Amino acid sequence: MPVFAEIVHNPPEQDLKDLRLIYEAGDGPLPDWLQSALDGDGLLISGRFNSRLLGAFYLSPAGDGAYQLQRLQVRELTRRRGVARQLLQLALRKLPPEVLSVEVDLGEHPELAALFTEVGFEASGQHYRWSAPA
């Protein structure tokens, strides 16, 4: 299942429906954090397969080129198929130049440690960090 990573800007209605499915928001309004991300606060990065969004994550600015990775989620229907791995691998290669590092706290999800290590994050306790190539 080849997944393509992209930064979400001004999503069409179908992408908004897919984001609701990814984040299990139902038919209601988008969660505040997601609406804020779409309005330009940080970067919302999605994974697309056959014109549909299957997964996404949010990078919130932490200052000095550092970003915090949050809310990595894959649609329940497509889990356990490597979507998150492909999304992370591709997204890290396509990040804008102002993104110098990405950190993630896996304290609540230690089961994701192998995934983040595999895609190039370095562990420091429950925190993992990726740095842009020089």
Short mmCIF file of C-alpha atoms in Angstrom, two decimals, residues 46-125:
data_model
loop_
_atom_site.label_atom_id
_atom_site.label_comp_id
_atom_site.label_asym_id
_atom_site.label_seq_id
_atom_site.Cartn_x
_atom_site.Cartn_y
_atom_site.Cartn_z
CA SER A 46 -1.25 13.50 6.06
CA GLY A 47 -0.77 10.22 4.27
CA ARG A 48 -2.73 9.67 1.08
CA PHE A 49 -3.52 6.44 -0.74
CA ASN A 50 -5.78 6.28 -3.80
CA SER A 51 -6.90 9.91 -3.28
CA ARG A 52 -8.02 9.33 0.33
CA LEU A 53 -6.32 10.40 3.56
CA LEU A 54 -5.51 7.37 5.71
CA GLY A 55 -3.41 8.87 8.48
CA ALA A 56 -2.01 12.12 9.78
CA PHE A 57 0.04 13.79 12.45
CA TYR A 58 0.52 17.32 13.73
CA LEU A 59 3.81 19.18 14.17
CA SER A 60 3.48 22.06 16.62
CA PRO A 61 6.25 24.67 16.69
CA ALA A 62 8.41 24.55 19.80
CA GLY A 63 10.83 27.36 18.86
CA ASP A 64 14.21 27.65 17.13
CA GLY A 65 13.31 25.19 14.35
CA ALA A 66 12.14 22.50 16.76
CA TYR A 67 8.71 20.92 16.41
CA GLN A 68 6.72 18.57 18.62
CA LEU A 69 5.06 15.62 16.88
CA GLN A 70 1.58 14.99 18.21
CA ARG A 71 -1.56 13.07 17.36
CA LEU A 72 -0.16 10.45 15.01
CA GLN A 73 -3.25 8.55 13.98
CA VAL A 74 -4.20 6.08 11.24
CA ARG A 75 -7.76 5.23 10.26
CA GLU A 76 -8.83 2.13 12.14
CA LEU A 77 -9.72 0.32 8.90
CA THR A 78 -6.15 0.61 7.59
CA ARG A 79 -4.10 -0.03 10.73
CA ARG A 80 -1.40 -2.73 10.84
CA ARG A 81 -0.50 -2.19 7.16
CA GLY A 82 2.56 0.05 7.52
CA VAL A 83 0.74 3.34 6.91
CA ALA A 84 2.27 5.14 9.91
CA ARG A 85 5.77 3.93 9.02
CA GLN A 86 5.49 5.08 5.39
CA LEU A 87 3.91 8.37 6.42
CA LEU A 88 6.69 9.17 8.88
CA GLN A 89 9.49 8.10 6.53
CA LEU A 90 8.17 10.15 3.61
CA ALA A 91 7.19 13.17 5.69
CA LEU A 92 10.61 13.48 7.31
CA ARG A 93 12.18 13.69 3.84
CA LYS A 94 9.75 16.40 2.69
CA LEU A 95 9.68 18.74 5.68
CA PRO A 96 10.23 22.43 4.95
CA PRO A 97 13.76 23.71 5.65
CA GLU A 98 12.65 25.62 8.78
CA VAL A 99 12.04 22.26 10.52
CA LEU A 100 15.40 21.46 12.10
CA SER A 101 14.24 18.83 14.57
CA VAL A 102 11.17 16.89 15.59
CA GLU A 103 10.54 15.51 19.06
CA VAL A 104 7.89 13.12 20.30
CA ASP A 105 7.02 12.01 23.83
CA LEU A 106 6.07 8.33 23.85
CA GLY A 107 5.32 8.21 27.58
CA GLU A 108 1.70 7.26 26.91
CA HIS A 109 2.51 5.06 23.89
CA PRO A 110 5.71 3.09 24.56
CA GLU A 111 4.56 0.51 22.01
CA LEU A 112 5.53 3.01 19.28
CA ALA A 113 9.21 3.15 20.32
CA ALA A 114 10.34 0.60 17.69
CA LEU A 115 8.51 2.50 14.94
CA PHE A 116 10.13 5.82 15.80
CA THR A 117 13.56 4.25 16.17
CA GLU A 118 13.18 2.54 12.80
CA VAL A 119 12.41 5.82 11.00
CA GLY A 120 15.43 7.61 12.49
CA PHE A 121 14.47 9.05 15.87
CA GLU A 122 16.96 8.75 18.73
CA ALA A 123 15.73 7.81 22.17
CA SER A 124 16.33 9.71 25.38
CA GLY A 125 14.08 8.07 27.95
#
